[in-house]
Amino acid sequence: MYTGSPPARKPLTVLVLVGAVLALLLGGAGPALAHTALSGSDPADGTVLDAPPRQVTLTFTESVSFPDDALRVLSPANERVNPRPARHADGKENTARVELSDKLPQGTYTVAWRVVSADSHPVSGAFTFSVGKPSDTAVAVTTGSPDDTVVGRLHGLFRYVAYSGLALLVGAAAFILMCWSGAAALRPVRRLLVAGWATLAASTVALFLLRGPYETAGPLTSAFDLAQLGRTATGRPGIALLARLVLLLAAAAVMRWRPPVRLAESDEESQPPDLDLRVRLTGAGLALGLAFTWTAAEHASAGPQVLLAVPVAALHLLAMGVWLGGLITLVIALRPRGTAGHGIPAPAVGRFSTLAFTAVAVLVGTGVYQSWRQVGSWQALTTTSYGKTLIVKVAVVVLVLYVASYSRRWTARLRNEPPPAAEASSTREHDQVRVAEMVGAPGSPGATGLGSAPDTSAAGQTGDATGAPPVEGADGYRRGLRRTVMAEAALGVVVLAITTLLTGTQPSRAAAAESSSVAVGQEPQVKVITLPFDMGTANHRGKIQITLAPGRVGENSVEAVVYTDDGGLATVPELRLALTQPDLAIGPLDAKLKNQKGYWATYDLRLPMPGEWTIDLTVRTSDIDQITVHGTVRIT
């Protein structure tokens, strides 16, 4: 029990403060954007088909996996017409295909889809196509953001909590193993370590339970469905969460280790000699494994250079935990602990200063690579949500580095503070400690044992007989260091919050791909081309209107109507249409138009490639009069 100063803040309070900052920063943020996008479909959105299709195929910008009911095709009467679940088309992992029932009636059909992108985020949407002619439909499909639900918000909350727990666990463990083994004897530090472990374990269990309803848009009560839990356990996100729990059990066994604590200055001048190297290596391996359970299932696992991106992201995450969690541990270790306690030695502060500097350097280096990989261009920094959020993170990191420079100055002054002369050895259980070397030691400068009373002599207040400086200098440095470290830790929480927000925001590269697919989806579902013709005599001039649907790669229908010069309908004995792709040397492709008693049409013109196609239209108005006119059409 410590006396003479307020008790150290409990780790649970620290955790609550971290969570409060996360909630304030992220509570007003909108739902996470989709991480993959629909780039095409067959049939296309809004298409009117002459005959029922045999299957529906969707193509996405990245690989996807299928939860239950990933792809449903619903009739106008809201009846399901795909008897079997979705599968990948031709083995391509960025596609989804379902086969349809035979003899589909005419009307408008709705395709509702929900898939899981390569970075573990569910994405959903819907579109329609018609057979014969459009009709009313009884289908009502919800296509809102998967995160804009009770399950989605809870899943997002526990993701933030998991990041906080990892930072506390990794940071406190690194502080003990790399900087000061004596911190393991401090009850507040031990509580911080246990709080980080418990927080990460509890949030991981919650994420595993919520994974099923999060992917399938199911109710919260389905989180305990055994069949759904079994499917979660076989998916990549579920496997990563189970691996995290196994690693946490191993970490719990390592946390039972207690290092022999030596508080004498001679034992603290070098990294504690009694610290088992195997324990440090085991701790480092467990921390790296925990980081991989994130990076193997999120942004780093999708996109370019996955083999490099996954370990780089793991190092980035570990560096964040060592730096931020270590700062919080240092704040606790710097708190005054009364006359009966021992403080943190100055060499330990120096070791953490070096460790924190290394962690920040790793953060910057890995962050630059990840920014290049996820943003892709300078323009995307100011035109996408991911880029704008990244700019804010960089600004906060620069501010952190500025504050950290003051912390390093206080650390240098503290380490250079000359110690008082050594006292004679006593017969007490422990050697006496030279207090000027102990940051956070009791206020008296004289050497005191673990259970001795403070020195109240005049010499104890002003210095010893050798003329050593009074301890007010060391205490002042300690107070200044603690203030700057607290500011650095607070800014570090902000960086953690922004990092968590970035993991739930669509990367700029994916946003660019989605914008391209949306632009394609917003193009007209039919292409209408009007070509005038004039043979120089009356009754031999007019215009022909060609309707090409959907005007995309694949099967298209063509309808051509001939109008007189004054706008009335006209009949001609022959109409021939050919399309050519000069850039690729394709064609001419004969459309083989047939007279439909009032207009000319074909419903099976297949165009193999996108681009600008040339139209050659030959119209014959009599046995000897004909003319060929030309135009262009863009096929998407």
XYZ file of C-alpha atoms in Angstrom:
636
model
C 0.000 0.000 0.000
C 1.423 3.345 -1.049
C 1.234 6.401 1.123
C 1.917 10.044 0.649
C 0.410 10.334 -2.855
C -2.824 9.553 -4.634
C -3.218 5.946 -5.792
C -2.191 5.121 -9.324
C -4.975 5.288 -11.870
C -6.471 1.857 -12.396
C -5.917 0.287 -15.830
C -9.679 -0.089 -16.211
C -9.990 3.690 -16.009
C -7.269 4.060 -18.642
C -9.155 1.655 -20.885
C -12.376 3.604 -20.418
C -10.588 6.832 -21.364
C -9.160 5.203 -24.495
C -12.603 3.945 -25.451
C -14.184 7.341 -24.764
C -11.769 9.099 -27.094
C -12.424 6.471 -29.765
C -16.166 6.955 -29.394
C -15.906 10.755 -29.576
C -13.700 10.630 -32.652
C -15.550 7.887 -34.472
C -19.103 8.100 -33.214
C -20.036 10.697 -35.801
C -18.316 8.961 -38.668
C -20.505 7.502 -41.350
C -20.703 3.808 -42.124
C -17.655 2.230 -43.670
C -17.705 2.333 -47.428
C -17.741 -0.814 -49.497
C -14.360 -2.452 -50.057
C -15.222 -4.112 -53.344
C -17.527 -2.942 -56.098
C -19.742 -4.558 -58.697
C -17.989 -3.952 -62.008
C -20.420 -5.749 -64.298
C -23.293 -8.199 -64.606
C -24.889 -10.436 -67.196
C -27.725 -9.589 -67.722
C -26.912 -5.926 -67.162
C -28.967 -3.669 -64.930
C -32.179 -2.566 -66.667
C -31.797 -4.872 -69.642
C -34.966 -6.068 -71.405
C -34.337 -9.552 -72.800
C -36.304 -11.244 -75.544
C -35.735 -14.707 -74.028
C -35.149 -15.801 -70.397
C -31.455 -16.121 -69.437
C -30.140 -19.439 -68.209
C -27.926 -17.874 -65.524
C -26.971 -14.616 -63.837
C -23.291 -13.688 -63.460
C -21.823 -10.850 -61.380
C -18.244 -9.540 -61.640
C -16.515 -7.599 -58.846
C -13.361 -5.504 -58.578
C -11.682 -8.020 -56.246
C -12.140 -11.600 -55.059
C -15.236 -12.344 -52.978
C -16.635 -15.157 -50.843
C -20.252 -16.172 -50.360
C -22.280 -16.200 -47.131
C -25.685 -17.865 -47.058
C -28.052 -16.551 -49.740
C -25.238 -14.565 -51.320
C -27.095 -14.219 -54.626
C -30.894 -14.368 -55.024
C -32.916 -13.879 -58.198
C -36.547 -13.007 -57.444
C -39.496 -13.095 -59.814
C -42.066 -10.285 -60.124
C -44.155 -12.210 -57.570
C -41.181 -12.258 -55.147
C -40.500 -15.956 -55.683
C -36.951 -17.243 -55.803
C -35.993 -18.596 -59.241
C -32.387 -19.739 -58.595
C -32.645 -23.215 -57.036
C -28.937 -23.569 -56.206
C -26.484 -21.329 -54.293
C -23.904 -19.066 -55.905
C -20.548 -20.281 -57.154
C -17.568 -18.720 -58.889
C -17.855 -18.519 -62.683
C -15.153 -20.480 -64.494
C -13.061 -20.584 -61.316
C -12.656 -16.778 -61.190
C -12.756 -15.656 -57.548
C -14.036 -12.165 -58.403
C -17.279 -13.543 -59.863
C -20.573 -14.961 -58.610
C -22.976 -17.017 -60.724
C -26.321 -18.738 -60.187
C -28.322 -20.897 -62.574
C -31.982 -20.044 -63.118
C -35.101 -22.171 -63.355
C -36.568 -23.081 -66.737
C -39.536 -21.321 -68.347
C -39.370 -17.988 -66.557
C -42.501 -15.894 -67.160
C -42.332 -12.394 -68.583
C -41.746 -9.476 -66.248
C -39.110 -7.713 -64.151
C -36.705 -9.790 -62.067
C -34.663 -8.561 -59.102
C -31.104 -9.707 -58.407
C -30.155 -9.182 -54.739
C -26.587 -9.932 -53.738
C -24.446 -9.841 -50.603
C -20.816 -10.992 -50.710
C -17.753 -10.699 -48.475
C -14.798 -8.862 -50.006
C -11.211 -10.085 -49.744
C -10.568 -7.746 -46.797
C -13.463 -9.358 -44.825
C -16.042 -6.565 -45.263
C -19.539 -7.555 -46.476
C -20.935 -5.667 -49.478
C -24.501 -5.766 -50.809
C -26.631 -4.395 -53.624
C -29.444 -5.137 -56.079
C -30.454 -4.513 -59.680
C -33.207 -5.583 -62.094
C -33.627 -6.990 -65.575
C -36.756 -7.869 -67.531
C -37.849 -10.736 -69.728
C -40.122 -9.771 -72.608
C -41.182 -6.441 -71.154
C -40.869 -4.614 -67.803
C -43.550 -5.125 -65.172
C -44.432 -4.227 -61.614
C -42.654 -6.232 -58.924
C -43.530 -7.169 -55.369
C -39.864 -7.403 -54.342
C -38.580 -5.058 -51.631
C -34.815 -5.291 -51.143
C -32.780 -3.459 -48.509
C -29.453 -2.322 -49.961
C -28.170 -0.094 -47.144
C -24.657 -0.272 -45.720
C -23.899 -3.500 -43.809
C -22.452 -1.320 -41.037
C -25.644 0.706 -40.639
C -27.359 -1.974 -38.519
C -27.314 -2.980 -34.860
C -25.014 -5.907 -35.627
C -22.817 -3.747 -37.854
C -22.409 -1.048 -35.219
C -21.617 -3.591 -32.498
C -19.088 -5.260 -34.781
C -17.439 -1.890 -35.421
C -17.374 -1.059 -31.703
C -15.657 -4.308 -30.763
C -13.108 -3.782 -33.539
C -12.127 -0.496 -31.852
C -12.025 -2.190 -28.448
C -9.808 -4.965 -29.833
C -7.278 -2.440 -31.149
C -7.227 -0.739 -27.739
C -6.664 -4.044 -25.944
C -3.820 -4.962 -28.295
C -2.097 -1.624 -27.704
C -2.270 -1.987 -23.915
C -1.153 -5.634 -23.937
C 1.740 -5.253 -26.369
C 2.881 -1.918 -24.952
C 2.925 -3.022 -21.308
C 4.642 -6.315 -22.159
C 7.289 -4.572 -24.269
C 7.954 -2.096 -21.463
C 8.543 -4.923 -18.977
C 10.575 -7.139 -21.295
C 12.648 -4.462 -23.026
C 12.916 -1.538 -20.614
C 12.382 -2.396 -16.971
C 11.680 -5.840 -15.556
C 10.988 -4.214 -12.199
C 7.738 -2.806 -13.633
C 6.286 -6.307 -13.312
C 6.400 -5.833 -9.551
C 4.204 -2.720 -9.743
C 0.555 -3.565 -9.205
C -0.792 -0.820 -11.550
C 1.422 -2.078 -14.381
C 0.358 -5.679 -13.796
C -3.274 -4.575 -13.834
C -2.692 -2.702 -17.086
C -1.186 -5.823 -18.657
C -4.096 -8.006 -17.509
C -6.644 -5.385 -18.598
C -5.162 -5.332 -22.112
C -5.245 -9.124 -22.310
C -8.821 -9.388 -21.000
C -10.048 -6.605 -23.291
C -8.533 -8.205 -26.367
C -9.827 -11.662 -25.430
C -13.380 -10.476 -24.718
C -13.590 -8.378 -27.891
C -12.260 -11.276 -29.975
C -14.967 -13.601 -28.643
C -17.593 -10.937 -29.374
C -16.275 -10.451 -32.923
C -16.397 -14.197 -33.540
C -20.018 -14.414 -32.372
C -21.043 -11.362 -34.425
C -19.242 -12.453 -37.587
C -22.060 -14.670 -38.828
C -24.940 -12.173 -38.587
C -22.594 -9.410 -39.810
C -21.885 -11.294 -43.038
C -25.433 -12.538 -43.638
C -27.371 -9.464 -42.386
C -29.016 -11.730 -39.826
C -30.553 -10.668 -36.500
C -28.449 -10.267 -33.365
C -29.992 -13.424 -31.873
C -28.461 -15.520 -34.659
C -25.001 -14.903 -33.172
C -25.424 -18.102 -31.125
C -26.671 -20.262 -33.998
C -24.398 -23.334 -33.961
C -24.595 -23.944 -37.699
C -23.653 -20.338 -38.397
C -20.797 -20.478 -35.889
C -19.510 -23.562 -37.683
C -19.495 -21.700 -41.004
C -17.739 -18.747 -39.369
C -15.040 -21.069 -38.027
C -14.202 -22.246 -41.561
C -13.980 -18.778 -43.153
C -10.804 -16.724 -43.245
C -11.963 -14.032 -40.759
C -13.210 -16.716 -38.356
C -9.974 -18.696 -38.585
C -8.005 -15.519 -37.823
C -10.150 -14.820 -34.746
C -9.751 -18.387 -33.456
C -5.993 -18.164 -33.976
C -6.013 -14.933 -31.966
C -7.728 -16.681 -29.060
C -5.166 -19.508 -29.130
C -2.319 -16.992 -29.073
C -3.951 -15.174 -26.160
C -4.090 -18.424 -24.180
C -0.375 -18.875 -24.809
C 0.214 -15.260 -23.782
C -1.642 -15.897 -20.521
C 0.828 -18.663 -19.707
C 3.780 -16.366 -20.411
C 2.230 -13.619 -18.276
C 2.466 -15.891 -15.234
C 6.246 -15.497 -15.393
C 7.633 -13.180 -12.731
C 11.147 -11.766 -13.202
C 13.386 -11.444 -10.151
C 13.208 -7.758 -9.267
C 16.445 -5.947 -8.401
C 16.033 -2.297 -7.727
C 19.643 -1.401 -6.994
C 21.207 0.967 -9.510
C 23.942 -1.483 -10.442
C 21.324 -3.955 -11.637
C 19.579 -1.367 -13.786
C 22.544 0.052 -15.699
C 22.098 -2.571 -18.400
C 19.090 -4.484 -19.655
C 18.312 -6.701 -16.628
C 20.797 -9.611 -16.641
C 18.277 -11.921 -14.957
C 15.746 -11.503 -17.774
C 15.346 -14.781 -19.623
C 16.024 -14.280 -23.318
C 13.623 -17.052 -24.151
C 10.787 -15.169 -22.498
C 11.519 -12.082 -24.565
C 11.660 -14.084 -27.790
C 8.433 -15.875 -26.905
C 6.722 -12.588 -26.162
C 7.909 -11.101 -29.454
C 6.666 -14.143 -31.360
C 3.245 -14.006 -29.710
C 2.923 -10.289 -30.403
C 3.824 -10.786 -34.065
C 1.335 -13.638 -34.307
C -1.431 -11.471 -32.833
C -0.693 -8.744 -35.377
C -0.933 -11.255 -38.229
C -4.465 -12.206 -37.144
C -5.464 -8.696 -38.243
C -3.379 -8.218 -41.352
C -4.133 -11.646 -42.846
C -7.851 -10.823 -43.052
C -8.088 -7.070 -43.682
C -6.828 -4.445 -46.169
C -3.338 -5.894 -46.495
C -4.750 -9.227 -47.715
C -6.360 -7.612 -50.772
C -4.913 -5.574 -53.602
C -1.385 -5.458 -55.021
C 1.753 -6.937 -53.388
C -0.084 -8.999 -50.760
C 3.018 -11.028 -49.825
C 4.827 -7.824 -48.871
C 1.838 -5.879 -47.590
C 0.804 -8.424 -44.927
C 4.106 -8.434 -42.941
C 4.509 -4.667 -43.390
C 1.030 -4.099 -41.948
C 1.853 -6.447 -39.059
C 4.970 -4.428 -38.222
C 2.919 -1.226 -38.437
C 0.384 -2.600 -35.972
C 3.049 -3.857 -33.563
C 4.910 -0.559 -33.642
C 1.671 1.242 -32.801
C 1.104 -1.056 -29.799
C 4.678 -0.788 -28.505
C 4.648 2.991 -28.776
C 1.151 3.843 -27.515
C 0.828 1.073 -24.922
C 4.373 1.749 -23.741
C 3.592 5.438 -23.282
C 0.585 4.624 -21.102
C 2.726 2.199 -19.070
C 5.404 4.869 -18.643
C 2.826 7.378 -17.402
C 1.779 4.874 -14.724
C 5.378 4.050 -13.808
C 6.218 7.763 -13.438
C 3.492 8.387 -10.866
C 4.814 9.125 -7.347
C 4.340 6.106 -5.139
C 4.946 7.432 -1.622
C 7.748 6.792 0.820
C 7.411 3.021 0.825
C 7.825 2.451 -2.912
C 10.562 2.474 -5.469
C 10.384 4.526 -8.665
C 11.435 3.843 -12.234
C 15.205 4.123 -12.750
C 16.489 6.762 -15.140
C 18.268 4.163 -17.370
C 14.914 2.440 -17.886
C 13.419 5.731 -19.078
C 16.304 6.046 -21.512
C 15.728 2.547 -22.819
C 12.066 3.276 -23.421
C 12.975 6.515 -25.161
C 15.117 4.520 -27.600
C 12.412 1.870 -28.007
C 9.718 4.483 -28.650
C 11.892 6.283 -31.207
C 12.440 2.985 -33.035
C 8.707 2.214 -32.949
C 7.830 5.618 -34.398
C 10.438 5.173 -37.143
C 8.853 1.818 -38.039
C 5.411 3.439 -37.984
C 6.518 6.133 -40.402
C 8.322 3.753 -42.763
C 5.559 1.156 -42.936
C 2.937 3.885 -43.055
C 4.508 5.454 -46.143
C 4.409 2.112 -47.946
C 0.826 1.391 -46.926
C -0.240 4.877 -47.974
C 1.280 4.434 -51.425
C -0.350 1.017 -51.766
C -3.834 2.033 -50.639
C -3.997 5.588 -52.055
C -2.310 5.102 -55.412
C -2.062 8.757 -56.510
C -1.545 12.261 -55.155
C -4.968 13.304 -56.397
C -6.642 10.571 -54.334
C -5.319 12.192 -51.135
C -7.785 15.058 -51.547
C -10.608 13.389 -53.484
C -11.307 10.227 -51.432
C -12.391 9.647 -47.839
C -9.382 7.397 -47.258
C -6.953 10.029 -48.526
C -8.482 12.837 -46.453
C -8.428 10.690 -43.306
C -4.814 9.779 -44.007
C -3.878 13.462 -44.201
C -5.393 14.005 -40.757
C -3.407 11.041 -39.403
C -0.153 12.391 -40.836
C -0.822 15.791 -39.250
C -1.412 14.215 -35.833
C 1.732 12.075 -36.174
C 3.782 15.192 -36.925
C 2.360 16.785 -33.778
C 3.243 13.649 -31.811
C 6.837 13.827 -33.039
C 7.013 17.446 -31.931
C 5.810 16.560 -28.421
C 8.116 13.536 -28.341
C 11.112 15.793 -28.922
C 10.395 17.436 -25.548
C 10.098 14.022 -23.887
C 13.534 13.089 -25.190
C 14.972 16.339 -23.800
C 13.560 15.613 -20.338
C 14.913 12.064 -20.590
C 18.399 13.287 -21.510
C 18.435 15.738 -18.581
C 17.257 13.027 -16.209
C 19.932 10.582 -17.306
C 22.633 13.250 -17.000
C 21.579 14.208 -13.476
C 24.582 13.236 -11.245
C 23.700 10.783 -8.473
C 24.419 11.496 -4.811
C 27.320 9.718 -3.132
C 26.727 6.073 -2.256
C 25.711 5.349 1.292
C 27.379 2.689 3.357
C 25.887 -0.754 2.960
C 23.537 -1.940 5.694
C 22.386 -5.261 6.968
C 18.856 -4.762 5.723
C 17.160 -7.302 3.428
C 17.804 -5.092 0.356
C 20.661 -2.780 -0.562
C 19.985 0.903 -0.102
C 19.011 2.774 -3.266
C 20.534 6.020 -4.560
C 17.366 7.972 -5.022
C 18.636 10.548 -7.500
C 18.829 7.745 -10.057
C 15.243 6.672 -9.368
C 12.508 8.505 -11.233
C 9.341 8.503 -9.148
C 11.156 7.712 -5.864
C 10.164 9.340 -2.553
C 10.705 13.033 -2.257
C 13.719 12.823 0.114
C 17.147 12.672 -1.573
C 18.776 10.463 1.028
C 19.149 6.731 0.515
C 16.291 4.793 2.083
C 15.605 1.089 2.348
C 12.403 -0.596 1.272
C 10.807 -0.116 4.665
C 12.713 2.806 6.164
C 11.271 6.186 7.015
C 12.132 9.219 4.909
C 15.219 11.226 5.813
C 14.110 14.507 7.348
C 17.513 15.850 8.216
C 18.792 19.093 6.812
C 21.342 17.220 4.767
C 18.578 15.094 3.378
C 16.742 18.214 2.126
C 19.648 20.106 0.577
C 22.170 17.451 -0.451
C 24.690 15.166 1.161
C 28.115 15.880 2.628
C 29.809 15.470 -0.758
C 28.029 18.494 -2.183
C 25.836 16.501 -4.639
C 22.941 18.528 -6.071
C 19.569 18.316 -4.333
C 16.938 15.964 -5.758
C 14.600 18.810 -6.687
C 16.346 18.770 -10.077
C 15.555 15.107 -10.710
C 12.002 15.538 -9.426
C 11.479 18.496 -11.730
C 12.729 16.515 -14.703
C 10.443 13.661 -13.721
C 7.397 15.942 -13.525
C 8.225 17.545 -16.872
C 8.729 14.151 -18.494
C 5.451 12.858 -17.135
C 3.553 15.852 -18.526
C 4.990 15.486 -22.019
C 4.517 11.712 -21.988
C 0.860 12.167 -21.020
C 0.402 14.594 -23.918
C 2.173 12.177 -26.245
C -0.038 9.297 -25.060
C -3.211 11.351 -25.561
C -2.174 12.151 -29.124
C -1.275 8.493 -29.569
C -4.858 7.538 -28.721
C -5.998 9.910 -31.456
C -3.618 8.201 -33.905
C -5.023 4.807 -32.842
C -8.560 6.053 -33.428
C -7.709 7.332 -36.898
C -5.892 4.079 -37.716
C -8.967 2.090 -36.702
C -11.126 4.371 -38.823
C -8.842 3.815 -41.815
C -9.228 0.030 -41.521
C -12.969 0.515 -41.962
C -12.718 2.991 -44.837
C -12.573 2.039 -48.475
C -9.003 2.394 -49.814
C -8.573 4.991 -52.538
C -7.561 2.386 -55.132
C -10.806 0.489 -54.539
C -12.767 3.754 -54.597
C -11.309 4.544 -58.022
C -12.315 1.115 -59.298
C -15.812 1.557 -57.879
C -16.149 4.991 -59.478
C -15.311 3.449 -62.839
C -17.906 0.723 -62.384
C -20.516 3.235 -61.226
C -19.799 5.378 -64.276
C -20.431 2.328 -66.435
C -23.632 1.568 -64.519
C -24.875 5.134 -65.024
C -24.562 4.987 -68.794
C -27.850 4.578 -70.697
C -29.118 1.027 -70.804
C -29.788 1.417 -74.544
C -27.864 3.180 -77.285
C -29.945 5.108 -79.837
C -28.316 6.222 -83.090
C -30.093 8.208 -85.806
C -28.616 8.187 -89.320
C -30.074 10.371 -92.107
C -29.958 9.229 -95.716
C -30.543 11.157 -98.950
C -30.488 9.746 -102.469
C -31.192 13.122 -104.046
C -34.787 12.515 -105.130
C -38.184 12.693 -103.506
C -39.312 9.629 -101.565
C -35.672 8.584 -101.350
C -34.607 10.577 -98.310
C -35.314 10.242 -94.605
C -33.669 8.872 -91.443
C -33.208 5.562 -89.701
C -33.325 5.212 -85.912
C -31.281 2.291 -84.547
C -31.809 1.121 -80.947
C -29.026 -1.076 -79.528
C -29.717 -2.682 -76.145
C -27.922 -2.811 -73.800
C -25.044 -1.453 -75.892
C -22.459 -3.494 -73.991
C -20.107 -6.368 -74.625
C -22.064 -9.570 -75.104
C -25.455 -10.271 -76.571
C -27.414 -7.268 -77.848
C -30.765 -6.661 -79.503
C -31.056 -4.272 -82.460
C -34.201 -2.575 -83.707
C -34.219 -0.198 -86.709
C -37.128 2.039 -87.755
C -37.192 3.948 -91.056
C -38.803 7.412 -91.117
C -39.715 9.596 -94.075
C -38.354 13.073 -94.512
C -41.443 14.550 -92.841
C -41.302 12.164 -89.855
C -43.748 9.492 -90.916
C -43.045 5.762 -90.880
C -41.640 4.303 -94.089
C -41.107 0.827 -95.440
C -38.082 -0.250 -97.407
C -37.444 -3.534 -99.232
C -34.065 -4.125 -97.607
C -31.975 -2.894 -94.662
C -28.506 -4.227 -93.870
C -26.445 -3.379 -90.763
C -22.763 -4.209 -90.158
C -20.474 -3.208 -87.279
C -16.688 -2.952 -87.382
C -14.022 -2.394 -84.698
C -11.181 -0.879 -86.758
C -8.733 -0.543 -83.853
C -8.831 -4.290 -83.201
C -9.511 -5.346 -86.807
C -12.802 -6.993 -85.864
C -15.606 -7.212 -88.395
C -17.570 -6.308 -90.264
C -20.167 -8.244 -88.217
C -23.465 -8.628 -90.069
C -26.412 -7.982 -87.739
C -28.728 -9.985 -90.047
C -31.725 -7.714 -89.588
C -35.113 -9.250 -90.337
C -38.246 -7.447 -91.453
C -40.708 -7.408 -88.551
C -43.574 -5.783 -90.528
C -42.983 -2.168 -89.651
C -39.402 -2.275 -88.368
C -36.242 -4.327 -88.777
C -34.721 -6.230 -85.859
C -32.352 -8.910 -84.563
C -32.005 -10.170 -80.996
C -28.754 -12.114 -80.997
C -26.046 -9.703 -82.133
C -22.962 -10.537 -80.042
C -20.264 -7.866 -79.695
C -16.986 -9.308 -78.342
C -15.038 -6.205 -77.322
C -15.698 -2.732 -75.884
C -14.720 0.457 -77.658
C -15.750 2.659 -80.569
C -17.516 0.623 -83.262
C -18.254 1.830 -86.811
C -21.792 1.352 -88.163
C -22.341 0.715 -91.864
C -26.055 0.869 -92.711
C -27.237 0.071 -96.220
C -30.818 1.073 -97.112
C -32.465 0.054 -100.406
C -35.559 2.024 -101.381
C -36.210 0.319 -104.769
C -34.840 -2.385 -106.971
C -32.055 -0.104 -108.172
C -31.804 2.640 -105.516
C -29.705 2.075 -102.391
C -27.238 4.007 -100.264
C -24.841 3.202 -97.414
C -24.525 5.622 -94.497
C -22.034 5.487 -91.645
C -22.000 6.240 -87.930
C -20.331 5.220 -84.669
C -21.443 3.776 -81.346
C -19.493 3.242 -78.116
C -19.824 -0.236 -76.643
C -19.061 -0.532 -72.902
